[in-house]
Amino acid sequence: MTLTPERRTLLPMLGRTHGTRSASVCHWKCADACVRPDENVSGSERFIDVVRRSAHVSASRRTLLGSSAAGAALATLSFAGPAAAAPGGRAGKPGRPALSTFGFTPIEPVPAEVDAFTVPAGWRWETIIAWGDPVEARAPRFDAANQSPESQKRQFGYNNDYLDIVPLGGSGRRGLLVANHEYTNDDLMFPDFATAGEAKRLVNLETAMYAHGMSVVEVGRRGTHDAWKPVARSRYNRRITLDTEFVLDGPASGSPLLRTSEDPTGTRAYGTLNNCAGSTTPWGTVLSGEENADQYFTGPVAPTAREARYGLNTAGRGWGAVQSRFDLRNEGTRNEPNRFFWVVEVDPEDPTAAPVKHTAMGRFKHEGASVRIDASGHAVAYMGDDNRFDYVYKFVSRDTFRPGPSQAARRHNTTLLSEGDLYVARFNGDGTEDGVFDGTGEWLPLVVGGQSFVPGYSVEEVLVFTRNAADVVQPTAMDRPEDIEPSPVTGYVYIACTNNTRRSQAQVDEANPRAANKDGHVVELIEDNGDATGTTFTWNLVLVCGDPADPSIPTYFGGWQGEVSPISCPDNVAFDSAGNLWVSTDGQPGTIGYNDGLFLVPVEGPERGHVQQFLAVPTGAETCGPQIKVEDGYILVAVQHPGDFADATYASPASTFPYDGVFSGPRPSCVQVLPA
Ligand code: FEO
Ligand code: CA
Ligand code: CA
């Protein structure tokens, strides 16, 4: 390991990585995770209870498109059909409104070099806010050539991932847009990234640091069919940056494992990093997962096994030159990384409230967390640890949800994620001779009732070193479990497993059925007796992704036998109110040669598995944070890392998205898609 911060980051890869992203995205987003050793070397995948192992999806379950595959013109979708009105559908609810205004003809797959945002006929798109746009009062206008820490800490950050518009009042015309800023590509942001002298290099570095974090922006629209616009000088507008104080709450708060020389109490942390997916809670706050935070730290020189499990042995980004806590060779900083990798909760309605990092929900490379309220009233959060061979987790609150609009109820509900039980999932296959990838599963206890269930680990140790603790109880090592979301109609839970090109034939199991899995799959998890607080479930694979036009890659589309849009690398999942699943992707250009996009996937009724592409993002981008607001007349997506290629720079961009002339290069943005 080299601990000398690099003067100029020379991308160490050529072209595509061993994963599916461009070398540039892999470098800036995840610190070259695609080419680094796997962080889970516990071997727990070898111990799972797999009755049969198989390398091939049953041919009888495949959906092949034949000659018309990739460019197939697909039938017009009736939204009234899939979930709501299907006779014999497992849980369709009669009497739901027909959603015909959201009918669309799926788009053709868009070749990966096309720099365009593509929507179906009859639809239009419009940017709500983009990197550098003013957020807080006194924020200057975006000036790409002269960005500074002072401007950036008040402007919209870079590479927004999760986003939502939380309603404000009951008019449907006011809302609070909440977005997070996962990472930066400094080579695309700064004209002098490669040439700046030392003083300016540090200014650029600090500017990039302030482009991380989160944003809260009031938005408004004249009528409920009009486009959302930012509201300048709203009292709600707020940047959350490395200066923002967070509360570390829950059972590990104050633990010696969380103390540093900067915070000897172990109860306060500054900033949030590498925030990926998220969700809006039933009580109106926003959750965001801290993911690949290891890349910001230099060192430690000799990581312990527990630290190495979190990837902590990198050269970092040189941030220690700006804030000493990011160089772990400095006195009193060793526990600083323990104050990241959490689920954070932000209350967008209270700009004065300190955001919270919830230690009760465990510490790992959190993709996100999605909350449902169980029939018992407990808040249940599903969470993925997005690394190859990592795990699916569940948190069950100790206390129960208090309904109603009162401030007292809201205050109570914001404490629900502070205390509760933490589990990790084991998926048992029942054999593939039944032609279905399915089986039963168990939620293995890590912390229940305030007690550790992991031999050799205290409660604090389980919560701070959750990955290591989970290894002990041998959960199922998954193919990068990312976003997880329960259906608002059935309560079934959907897990996007993006890909895992490192899985060997010997490591194949029924829940991760393909070796060198470049295209990913989606797991459907059904809690036994509909009890989300329980410890047993059944599961099956609803999608085994890929391009059916390529017969060398087995695919499965929920039993649907007709045409589908090719789909690869499922990342984020969302639902419309009728219970249709929507999947956004991250990595299609590297696997099937098409720009990433957003796809409708009915999961109930006769059209279960009928994948239909709704939109495609520009070249180099991934599609994040989808919100499907059918009744409210819009869809939201984040366009993250547009034009992000290894050979692209500020001076030589690969994309000019969002094509508004404000900047000669790409700007990551929040986009709304509306009926034309
Ligand atoms: Fe930030 Fe798991 O992708
Ligand atoms: Ca089976
Ligand atoms: Ca993601």
XYZ file of C-alpha atoms and ligand atoms in Angstrom:
681
model
C 0.000 0.000 0.000
C 1.204 3.462 -0.797
C 0.321 6.037 1.800
C 1.600 8.995 -0.149
C -1.391 10.934 -1.444
C -1.284 11.000 -5.180
C -0.489 14.343 -6.728
C -2.654 13.536 -9.689
C -4.817 10.489 -9.762
C -3.840 8.471 -12.757
C -6.510 5.921 -13.394
C -4.832 2.589 -12.997
C -7.119 0.688 -15.348
C -7.534 0.315 -19.004
C -10.994 0.499 -20.472
C -13.496 -1.710 -18.694
C -12.747 -3.008 -15.260
C -13.249 -6.559 -14.094
C -16.689 -5.441 -13.030
C -19.181 -3.762 -15.278
C -18.545 -0.061 -14.748
C -16.198 2.214 -16.597
C -12.756 2.421 -15.032
C -13.409 6.024 -14.093
C -16.637 5.338 -12.204
C -15.025 2.428 -10.404
C -12.096 4.627 -9.393
C -13.986 7.648 -8.110
C -17.086 5.959 -6.758
C -15.734 2.913 -4.973
C -11.929 3.366 -4.897
C -11.369 0.687 -7.522
C -13.409 -1.899 -5.643
C -13.829 -3.805 -8.888
C -10.155 -4.702 -8.959
C -9.355 -4.792 -5.251
C -9.516 -8.054 -3.314
C -12.916 -9.075 -1.993
C -13.591 -7.641 1.451
C -15.461 -10.730 2.568
C -12.934 -13.534 2.819
C -14.832 -15.253 5.605
C -15.917 -17.992 3.229
C -19.385 -18.038 4.698
C -20.893 -18.701 1.304
C -19.382 -22.148 1.396
C -21.375 -23.048 4.473
C -24.848 -22.097 3.454
C -27.429 -24.783 3.279
C -27.767 -25.323 -0.423
C -29.536 -28.481 -1.376
C -28.583 -28.314 -5.005
C -26.114 -26.143 -6.801
C -26.651 -25.296 -10.395
C -24.874 -23.140 -12.905
C -27.797 -22.850 -15.224
C -31.196 -21.351 -15.008
C -33.677 -23.941 -16.134
C -34.274 -23.651 -19.833
C -37.963 -24.152 -19.257
C -38.070 -20.989 -17.217
C -36.212 -18.824 -19.660
C -37.776 -16.082 -21.636
C -36.123 -15.811 -25.010
C -36.920 -13.087 -27.422
C -35.517 -14.693 -30.508
C -34.657 -12.580 -33.494
C -36.663 -9.531 -32.515
C -35.032 -9.329 -29.136
C -33.033 -6.240 -28.442
C -34.802 -3.744 -30.585
C -38.252 -5.140 -30.186
C -41.141 -2.749 -30.409
C -43.241 -3.715 -27.452
C -46.921 -3.413 -26.918
C -48.385 -0.344 -25.332
C -48.623 -0.822 -21.631
C -51.869 -0.378 -19.843
C -51.144 0.566 -16.283
C -54.550 -0.632 -15.328
C -53.496 -4.167 -16.028
C -50.540 -5.636 -14.272
C -51.015 -5.673 -10.548
C -54.294 -4.075 -9.803
C -56.729 -5.812 -12.058
C -55.233 -9.221 -12.645
C -57.707 -11.997 -11.869
C -55.920 -14.582 -9.840
C -53.109 -12.189 -9.059
C -51.789 -13.027 -5.672
C -52.615 -9.801 -3.972
C -54.162 -7.368 -6.368
C -56.435 -4.957 -4.594
C -59.757 -4.397 -6.324
C -61.093 -0.912 -6.598
C -57.770 0.854 -7.102
C -57.867 3.648 -9.646
C -56.862 2.830 -13.179
C -53.544 4.503 -13.873
C -54.033 5.010 -17.555
C -52.369 8.412 -17.601
C -49.109 6.617 -17.023
C -49.460 4.274 -19.955
C -46.400 4.283 -22.189
C -44.855 2.490 -25.090
C -41.517 1.134 -23.900
C -38.496 2.748 -25.492
C -35.948 0.910 -27.565
C -32.697 0.162 -25.721
C -30.310 3.080 -26.261
C -26.743 2.291 -27.415
C -24.154 3.141 -24.786
C -22.450 5.930 -26.699
C -25.612 8.023 -27.101
C -25.549 11.246 -25.080
C -29.267 11.766 -24.646
C -31.945 11.463 -21.999
C -34.573 9.275 -23.654
C -38.246 9.044 -22.666
C -41.229 7.397 -24.369
C -43.432 9.190 -26.864
C -45.895 11.426 -25.051
C -43.479 12.207 -22.221
C -41.024 14.985 -21.536
C -38.236 15.550 -19.050
C -36.942 18.586 -17.213
C -34.106 19.145 -14.763
C -35.122 20.258 -11.284
C -31.669 21.030 -9.945
C -28.121 20.220 -10.986
C -24.615 20.253 -9.556
C -23.614 23.805 -8.600
C -27.098 25.327 -8.547
C -27.677 27.576 -5.515
C -29.246 25.940 -2.451
C -28.595 28.071 0.611
C -28.958 31.809 0.948
C -25.924 33.697 -0.319
C -24.992 30.836 -2.631
C -23.397 32.190 -5.799
C -24.434 31.128 -9.267
C -22.600 28.124 -10.670
C -19.293 29.123 -12.221
C -17.557 25.966 -13.362
C -14.162 27.533 -13.839
C -14.091 29.140 -10.421
C -15.731 26.768 -7.952
C -14.511 27.132 -4.373
C -15.174 25.569 -0.978
C -17.219 28.641 -0.010
C -19.446 28.415 -3.084
C -19.757 24.644 -3.094
C -20.823 24.344 0.536
C -23.931 26.408 -0.331
C -24.599 24.914 -3.770
C -26.090 21.610 -4.857
C -23.466 18.865 -4.541
C -22.108 16.408 -7.057
C -23.345 12.977 -8.147
C -26.721 12.911 -6.471
C -28.043 9.368 -5.921
C -31.192 9.064 -3.779
C -33.855 11.711 -4.184
C -37.438 12.304 -3.199
C -39.871 15.174 -2.916
C -41.433 15.081 0.537
C -44.810 16.872 0.442
C -45.043 20.164 2.313
C -48.590 20.991 3.326
C -51.542 19.470 1.515
C -51.705 21.461 -1.706
C -49.601 19.092 -3.820
C -47.736 22.164 -5.054
C -45.049 22.456 -2.381
C -42.438 19.936 -1.407
C -38.965 19.422 -0.028
C -36.559 17.800 -2.437
C -34.003 15.753 -0.534
C -30.983 14.354 -2.373
C -27.650 12.947 -1.391
C -24.280 13.432 -3.073
C -22.441 10.156 -3.182
C -19.050 11.018 -4.617
C -17.135 13.369 -6.905
C -15.180 12.965 -10.108
C -12.592 15.687 -9.590
C -11.207 15.217 -13.096
C -14.551 16.322 -14.587
C -15.182 19.068 -12.019
C -12.005 21.135 -12.218
C -10.342 22.653 -15.285
C -6.935 22.394 -13.612
C -7.287 19.058 -11.874
C -4.112 17.758 -13.505
C -2.073 20.959 -13.534
C -2.911 23.050 -10.457
C -0.118 24.135 -8.151
C -0.148 22.952 -4.552
C -2.247 25.791 -3.141
C -4.915 25.514 -5.831
C -4.836 21.725 -5.634
C -5.854 21.986 -1.986
C -8.644 24.423 -2.886
C -9.941 21.943 -5.453
C -9.686 19.130 -2.931
C -11.677 21.028 -0.322
C -14.247 22.037 -2.922
C -14.739 18.365 -3.825
C -15.096 17.514 -0.144
C -17.940 20.022 0.163
C -19.606 18.576 -2.943
C -20.310 15.438 -0.870
C -23.158 15.169 1.640
C -26.828 15.952 1.165
C -29.156 18.759 0.054
C -32.635 19.844 1.102
C -34.335 22.219 -1.343
C -37.896 23.514 -1.277
C -39.593 23.006 -4.635
C -42.887 24.283 -5.939
C -45.137 24.023 -8.975
C -47.998 26.208 -10.173
C -50.387 23.328 -10.695
C -50.185 19.594 -10.144
C -49.518 19.088 -13.865
C -46.674 21.572 -13.978
C -42.967 21.020 -13.477
C -41.241 21.376 -10.125
C -38.888 24.335 -9.684
C -36.536 25.153 -6.814
C -37.701 27.879 -4.418
C -34.904 30.341 -3.788
C -34.259 31.599 -0.255
C -36.624 29.102 1.367
C -35.964 28.652 5.063
C -35.834 24.906 4.458
C -32.976 25.064 1.955
C -29.952 23.407 3.470
C -26.670 21.794 2.572
C -25.420 18.994 4.791
C -21.623 18.874 4.511
C -18.554 17.694 6.399
C -19.142 20.632 8.776
C -22.593 19.379 9.797
C -22.845 17.869 13.248
C -24.606 14.486 13.442
C -25.823 12.724 16.553
C -24.534 9.164 16.978
C -27.469 7.558 18.744
C -28.462 4.074 19.846
C -26.683 1.373 21.833
C -23.174 2.138 20.525
C -23.406 5.868 21.189
C -20.522 6.899 23.428
C -18.698 3.621 22.899
C -14.897 3.800 23.104
C -14.989 2.405 19.552
C -16.518 5.704 18.388
C -14.274 8.116 20.309
C -11.623 10.257 18.667
C -9.475 13.126 19.840
C -11.934 15.446 18.082
C -14.914 13.864 19.857
C -13.848 12.156 23.079
C -17.524 11.513 23.893
C -18.161 9.250 20.889
C -21.598 10.829 20.508
C -21.135 13.376 17.707
C -19.857 12.921 14.172
C -19.152 15.479 11.490
C -20.519 14.988 8.002
C -21.803 12.074 5.991
C -19.978 10.383 3.120
C -20.614 8.276 0.051
C -24.373 8.339 0.578
C -25.966 5.969 -1.868
C -29.587 4.828 -1.882
C -32.187 5.836 0.667
C -35.858 6.103 1.420
C -38.480 8.341 2.902
C -39.859 7.020 6.170
C -43.582 6.710 6.923
C -43.104 9.672 9.301
C -41.616 11.960 6.659
C -37.878 11.876 7.352
C -35.279 10.674 4.866
C -32.814 7.828 5.322
C -29.539 7.591 3.449
C -26.900 4.849 3.471
C -23.198 5.587 3.898
C -21.461 3.193 1.531
C -17.824 3.173 0.340
C -16.461 5.551 2.983
C -13.147 3.709 3.246
C -11.785 5.487 0.184
C -11.591 8.835 1.962
C -9.150 7.651 4.608
C -5.419 7.298 4.257
C -4.304 4.158 6.048
C -4.274 2.802 8.652
C -0.743 1.580 8.149
C -1.455 -1.856 9.553
C -5.220 -2.468 9.477
C -6.671 -4.984 11.879
C -8.792 -7.785 10.461
C -11.871 -5.855 11.537
C -10.693 -2.713 9.754
C -9.675 -4.641 6.640
C -13.206 -6.053 6.417
C -14.284 -2.442 5.719
C -11.670 -1.957 3.011
C -9.585 0.289 5.247
C -6.107 0.160 3.802
C -6.327 2.697 0.994
C -4.099 5.574 -0.035
C -7.137 7.795 0.365
C -7.736 10.993 -1.555
C -5.324 13.183 0.365
C -8.155 14.714 2.412
C -5.914 14.575 5.487
C -4.181 17.675 4.139
C -7.450 19.591 4.651
C -8.881 17.817 7.703
C -6.409 15.735 9.710
C -9.039 13.178 10.738
C -8.905 11.662 7.238
C -5.282 10.586 7.650
C -5.373 7.712 10.110
C -1.672 8.018 10.749
C -2.484 11.097 12.817
C -2.820 10.807 16.586
C -6.345 10.231 17.861
C -7.951 9.532 14.477
C -7.935 5.734 14.422
C -11.661 5.444 15.206
C -12.774 8.146 12.767
C -13.868 5.589 10.116
C -16.067 3.956 12.774
C -18.150 7.138 12.687
C -19.076 6.460 9.055
C -20.778 3.526 7.235
C -24.074 4.142 9.089
C -27.684 4.784 8.097
C -28.362 8.498 8.568
C -31.777 10.095 9.173
C -32.513 13.678 8.165
C -35.657 15.633 9.029
C -36.161 17.949 6.055
C -38.906 19.872 7.841
C -36.556 20.999 10.613
C -33.484 22.725 9.227
C -32.143 23.214 12.740
C -32.319 19.535 13.726
C -29.045 17.630 13.844
C -29.200 14.624 11.524
C -28.757 11.261 13.216
C -26.533 8.235 12.588
C -28.341 5.152 13.898
C -25.921 2.697 15.475
C -28.760 0.247 16.201
C -29.040 -0.423 12.447
C -25.479 -1.692 12.217
C -22.365 -0.494 10.428
C -21.528 -1.790 6.985
C -21.373 -0.511 3.423
C -24.983 0.589 3.544
C -26.680 0.912 0.187
C -29.825 2.245 1.830
C -32.658 1.350 4.171
C -36.379 1.064 3.442
C -38.929 1.099 6.248
C -42.350 -0.491 6.475
C -44.707 -0.500 9.427
C -45.599 -4.078 10.344
C -49.138 -4.991 11.396
C -47.810 -5.054 14.949
C -46.794 -1.399 14.599
C -43.051 -2.034 14.620
C -40.909 -0.237 12.063
C -39.005 -2.781 9.991
C -36.068 -1.669 7.834
C -34.497 -3.789 5.085
C -30.879 -3.055 4.223
C -28.268 -4.282 1.740
C -24.479 -4.271 2.103
C -23.350 -3.505 -1.420
C -20.203 -5.512 -1.880
C -19.500 -8.768 -3.608
C -20.343 -11.644 -1.232
C -21.980 -9.435 1.373
C -25.250 -9.681 3.165
C -28.903 -8.639 3.515
C -29.947 -7.232 6.907
C -33.183 -6.410 8.728
C -33.821 -4.052 11.637
C -36.967 -4.306 13.799
C -37.746 -1.364 16.068
C -38.221 -1.909 19.781
C -41.057 0.597 19.936
C -44.111 0.938 17.740
C -45.275 3.526 15.248
C -47.616 6.229 16.459
C -50.049 7.257 13.685
C -51.500 10.703 13.218
C -50.272 14.122 12.198
C -49.438 15.509 15.642
C -45.980 16.804 16.417
C -45.868 14.485 19.429
C -46.413 11.484 17.150
C -43.767 12.710 14.758
C -41.247 13.232 17.545
C -41.917 9.737 18.837
C -41.575 8.157 15.399
C -38.207 9.795 14.804
C -36.899 7.684 17.692
C -38.016 4.352 16.215
C -34.713 3.575 14.512
C -32.723 4.262 17.659
C -33.391 0.972 19.469
C -34.283 -2.451 18.129
C -33.194 -5.845 16.874
C -30.741 -6.528 14.056
C -30.751 -9.644 11.866
C -28.864 -10.941 8.843
C -30.345 -13.227 6.176
C -29.604 -16.805 5.221
C -31.237 -18.086 2.030
C -31.714 -21.870 1.830
C -32.362 -23.324 -1.605
C -34.838 -26.145 -2.041
C -33.214 -27.577 -5.158
C -33.465 -26.676 -8.798
C -35.222 -29.771 -10.073
C -38.506 -27.939 -9.446
C -37.432 -25.518 -12.186
C -37.532 -22.535 -9.858
C -34.824 -20.751 -7.965
C -36.480 -20.557 -4.582
C -36.454 -21.789 -1.046
C -36.821 -20.842 2.585
C -34.829 -18.442 4.697
C -33.941 -17.375 8.200
C -33.214 -14.049 9.804
C -30.208 -14.841 11.981
C -30.120 -12.734 15.162
C -27.170 -10.398 15.715
C -28.636 -8.216 18.458
C -32.073 -9.027 19.902
C -33.635 -7.588 23.024
C -30.473 -5.665 23.807
C -28.376 -8.856 23.868
C -25.634 -9.928 21.505
C -26.243 -13.232 19.766
C -22.749 -13.372 18.256
C -20.220 -15.371 20.264
C -17.245 -13.245 21.239
C -18.916 -9.933 20.391
C -20.474 -7.412 22.759
C -23.498 -5.430 21.557
C -21.252 -2.460 20.780
C -18.877 -4.663 18.809
C -21.709 -6.211 16.800
C -23.031 -2.771 15.899
C -19.677 -1.148 15.055
C -18.130 -4.173 13.359
C -21.333 -5.630 11.971
C -19.672 -7.228 8.955
C -17.243 -9.193 11.084
C -19.982 -10.207 13.513
C -22.258 -11.331 10.696
C -19.474 -13.496 9.252
C -19.580 -15.528 12.471
C -23.220 -16.594 12.051
C -22.747 -17.571 8.393
C -25.394 -15.717 6.419
C -25.662 -16.073 2.643
C -23.066 -14.154 0.668
C -24.981 -12.360 -2.044
C -24.127 -10.846 -5.427
C -23.864 -7.216 -4.252
C -27.237 -6.649 -2.542
C -28.111 -3.002 -3.155
C -31.486 -1.356 -2.818
C -34.251 -3.287 -1.038
C -37.893 -2.251 -0.976
C -41.122 -3.779 0.347
C -44.168 -3.593 -1.917
C -46.793 -1.204 -0.553
C -49.485 -3.577 -1.850
C -48.318 -7.084 -0.919
C -45.585 -6.447 1.639
C -43.296 -8.733 -0.368
C -39.709 -7.509 -0.310
C -37.541 -7.047 -3.423
C -33.750 -7.167 -3.306
C -31.642 -5.877 -6.210
C -28.437 -7.907 -6.536
C -26.451 -5.853 -9.026
C -23.781 -8.305 -10.157
C -20.792 -10.320 -8.993
C -18.289 -11.241 -11.648
C -16.080 -12.842 -8.991
C -18.498 -15.634 -8.063
C -16.933 -18.926 -9.080
C -18.709 -22.071 -10.146
C -17.992 -23.590 -6.741
C -19.641 -20.608 -5.042
C -22.895 -20.776 -6.994
C -26.036 -21.349 -4.926
C -29.756 -21.220 -5.600
C -30.101 -17.583 -4.483
C -27.045 -16.573 -6.529
C -27.311 -19.035 -9.397
C -24.825 -17.760 -11.951
C -21.047 -17.866 -11.844
C -19.372 -14.678 -13.117
C -22.759 -12.987 -12.700
C -22.325 -9.831 -14.765
C -26.033 -9.027 -15.195
C -27.440 -9.437 -11.681
C -30.826 -10.582 -10.439
C -33.754 -9.580 -8.214
C -34.862 -11.638 -5.217
C -38.468 -11.667 -3.977
C -38.627 -12.289 -0.215
C -41.933 -13.168 1.465
C -42.057 -13.001 5.254
C -43.805 -16.047 6.741
C -47.401 -15.278 7.751
C -46.893 -11.719 6.562
C -45.039 -11.026 9.810
C -42.191 -8.632 9.080
C -40.944 -8.957 12.662
C -40.554 -12.720 12.309
C -37.440 -14.754 11.645
C -38.443 -16.999 8.744
C -39.368 -16.374 5.126
C -39.597 -17.886 1.684
C -37.937 -16.464 -1.388
C -37.586 -16.823 -5.135
C -35.800 -15.059 -7.953
C -38.235 -12.860 -9.858
C -35.630 -11.648 -12.374
C -32.394 -13.162 -13.592
C -31.265 -10.271 -15.737
C -29.564 -10.014 -19.094
C -30.253 -9.577 -22.764
C -32.342 -12.531 -23.940
C -30.933 -11.936 -27.407
C -27.669 -13.394 -26.102
C -28.360 -17.132 -25.718
C -25.062 -17.690 -23.897
C -26.420 -15.941 -20.792
C -29.376 -17.655 -19.123
C -32.112 -15.258 -18.076
C -35.479 -15.487 -16.336
C -38.273 -12.947 -16.273
C -40.721 -14.027 -13.597
C -42.312 -16.611 -15.853
C -43.282 -14.072 -18.514
C -42.950 -15.710 -21.912
C -43.344 -12.679 -24.192
C -40.929 -9.999 -25.238
C -39.030 -7.994 -22.668
C -36.658 -5.066 -22.689
C -33.095 -6.239 -22.084
C -32.010 -5.289 -18.559
C -28.742 -5.650 -16.668
C -27.270 -4.607 -13.290
C -30.405 -3.814 -11.246
C -29.468 -1.279 -8.576
C -32.408 0.704 -7.211
C -35.946 -0.536 -6.755
C -39.157 1.421 -6.226
C -42.898 0.873 -6.416
C -45.836 2.693 -7.843
C -48.925 2.736 -5.669
C -50.467 -0.160 -7.598
C -47.595 -2.401 -6.577
C -45.652 -2.511 -9.835
C -41.924 -2.810 -9.305
C -39.633 -0.296 -11.014
C -35.955 -1.065 -11.380
C -33.142 1.336 -12.237
C -29.786 0.061 -13.430
C -26.071 0.761 -12.970
C -23.734 -0.907 -15.405
C -25.613 -1.858 -18.563
C -23.102 -0.178 -20.904
C -20.414 -2.577 -19.745
C -22.544 -5.701 -19.949
C -25.159 -5.482 -22.685
C -23.999 -2.312 -24.438
C -26.953 -0.065 -23.641
C -27.272 3.075 -21.565
C -28.652 2.545 -18.077
C -32.334 3.113 -17.539
C -35.547 2.757 -15.604
C -37.774 -0.276 -16.148
C -41.311 -1.225 -15.178
C -41.652 -4.789 -13.903
C -45.111 -6.012 -12.875
C -44.695 -8.575 -10.115
C -48.305 -9.687 -9.748
C -50.822 -11.149 -12.182
C -50.362 -12.433 -15.716
C -47.752 -9.842 -16.670
C -45.400 -10.732 -13.829
C -41.868 -10.333 -15.147
C -42.821 -8.320 -18.227
C -39.829 -5.956 -18.197
C -40.507 -2.710 -20.078
C -38.019 0.134 -20.350
C -39.392 3.571 -19.520
C -36.338 5.794 -19.910
C -32.609 5.790 -20.574
C -30.007 8.144 -19.083
C -27.151 9.712 -21.061
C -23.852 8.058 -21.901
C -21.709 7.186 -18.909
C -24.513 7.798 -16.384
C -26.362 5.486 -14.047
C -30.030 5.823 -13.102
C -30.611 6.302 -9.383
C -33.220 7.169 -6.837
C -36.368 6.526 -8.803
C -39.648 7.766 -7.391
C -42.832 6.718 -9.167
C -45.500 9.248 -8.195
C -48.290 7.993 -10.394
C -51.153 9.893 -8.826
C -49.081 13.060 -8.598
C -48.229 12.989 -12.278
C -44.458 12.646 -12.297
C -41.491 10.302 -12.069
C -38.170 11.321 -10.531
C -34.737 9.967 -11.352
C -31.215 10.980 -10.465
C -28.788 11.137 -13.365
C -25.542 10.221 -11.655
C -22.063 10.433 -13.196
C -23.070 11.446 -16.742
C -20.118 11.294 -19.132
C -17.927 9.522 -16.585
C -15.264 7.732 -18.608
C -11.580 7.208 -17.938
C -10.530 9.372 -20.864
C -13.049 12.163 -20.214
C -11.874 15.378 -18.545
C -13.186 18.878 -17.877
C -11.662 20.017 -21.157
C -12.688 16.932 -23.081
C -16.092 15.847 -21.797
C -18.012 12.820 -23.009
C -21.415 14.347 -22.181
C -22.948 17.802 -21.994
C -26.019 16.699 -20.050
C -28.368 18.395 -19.138
C -27.759 20.318 -22.370
C -28.747 23.730 -20.977
C -25.599 25.584 -21.975
C -24.682 26.375 -18.375
C -21.542 24.246 -18.538
C -19.498 22.756 -21.344
C -19.356 19.409 -19.558
C -21.821 17.139 -17.723
C -23.698 18.085 -14.548
C -25.260 15.350 -12.375
C -28.906 16.316 -11.888
C -32.319 15.541 -10.433
C -34.751 15.012 -13.301
C -38.557 14.933 -13.415
C -40.390 13.096 -16.181
C -43.892 14.359 -16.965
C -46.656 13.711 -19.461
C -45.918 15.893 -22.506
Fe -23.553 3.454 -4.486
Fe -24.208 0.534 -4.129
O -24.020 1.873 -5.281
Ca -36.126 -24.484 -6.264
Ca -26.615 2.162 -5.821
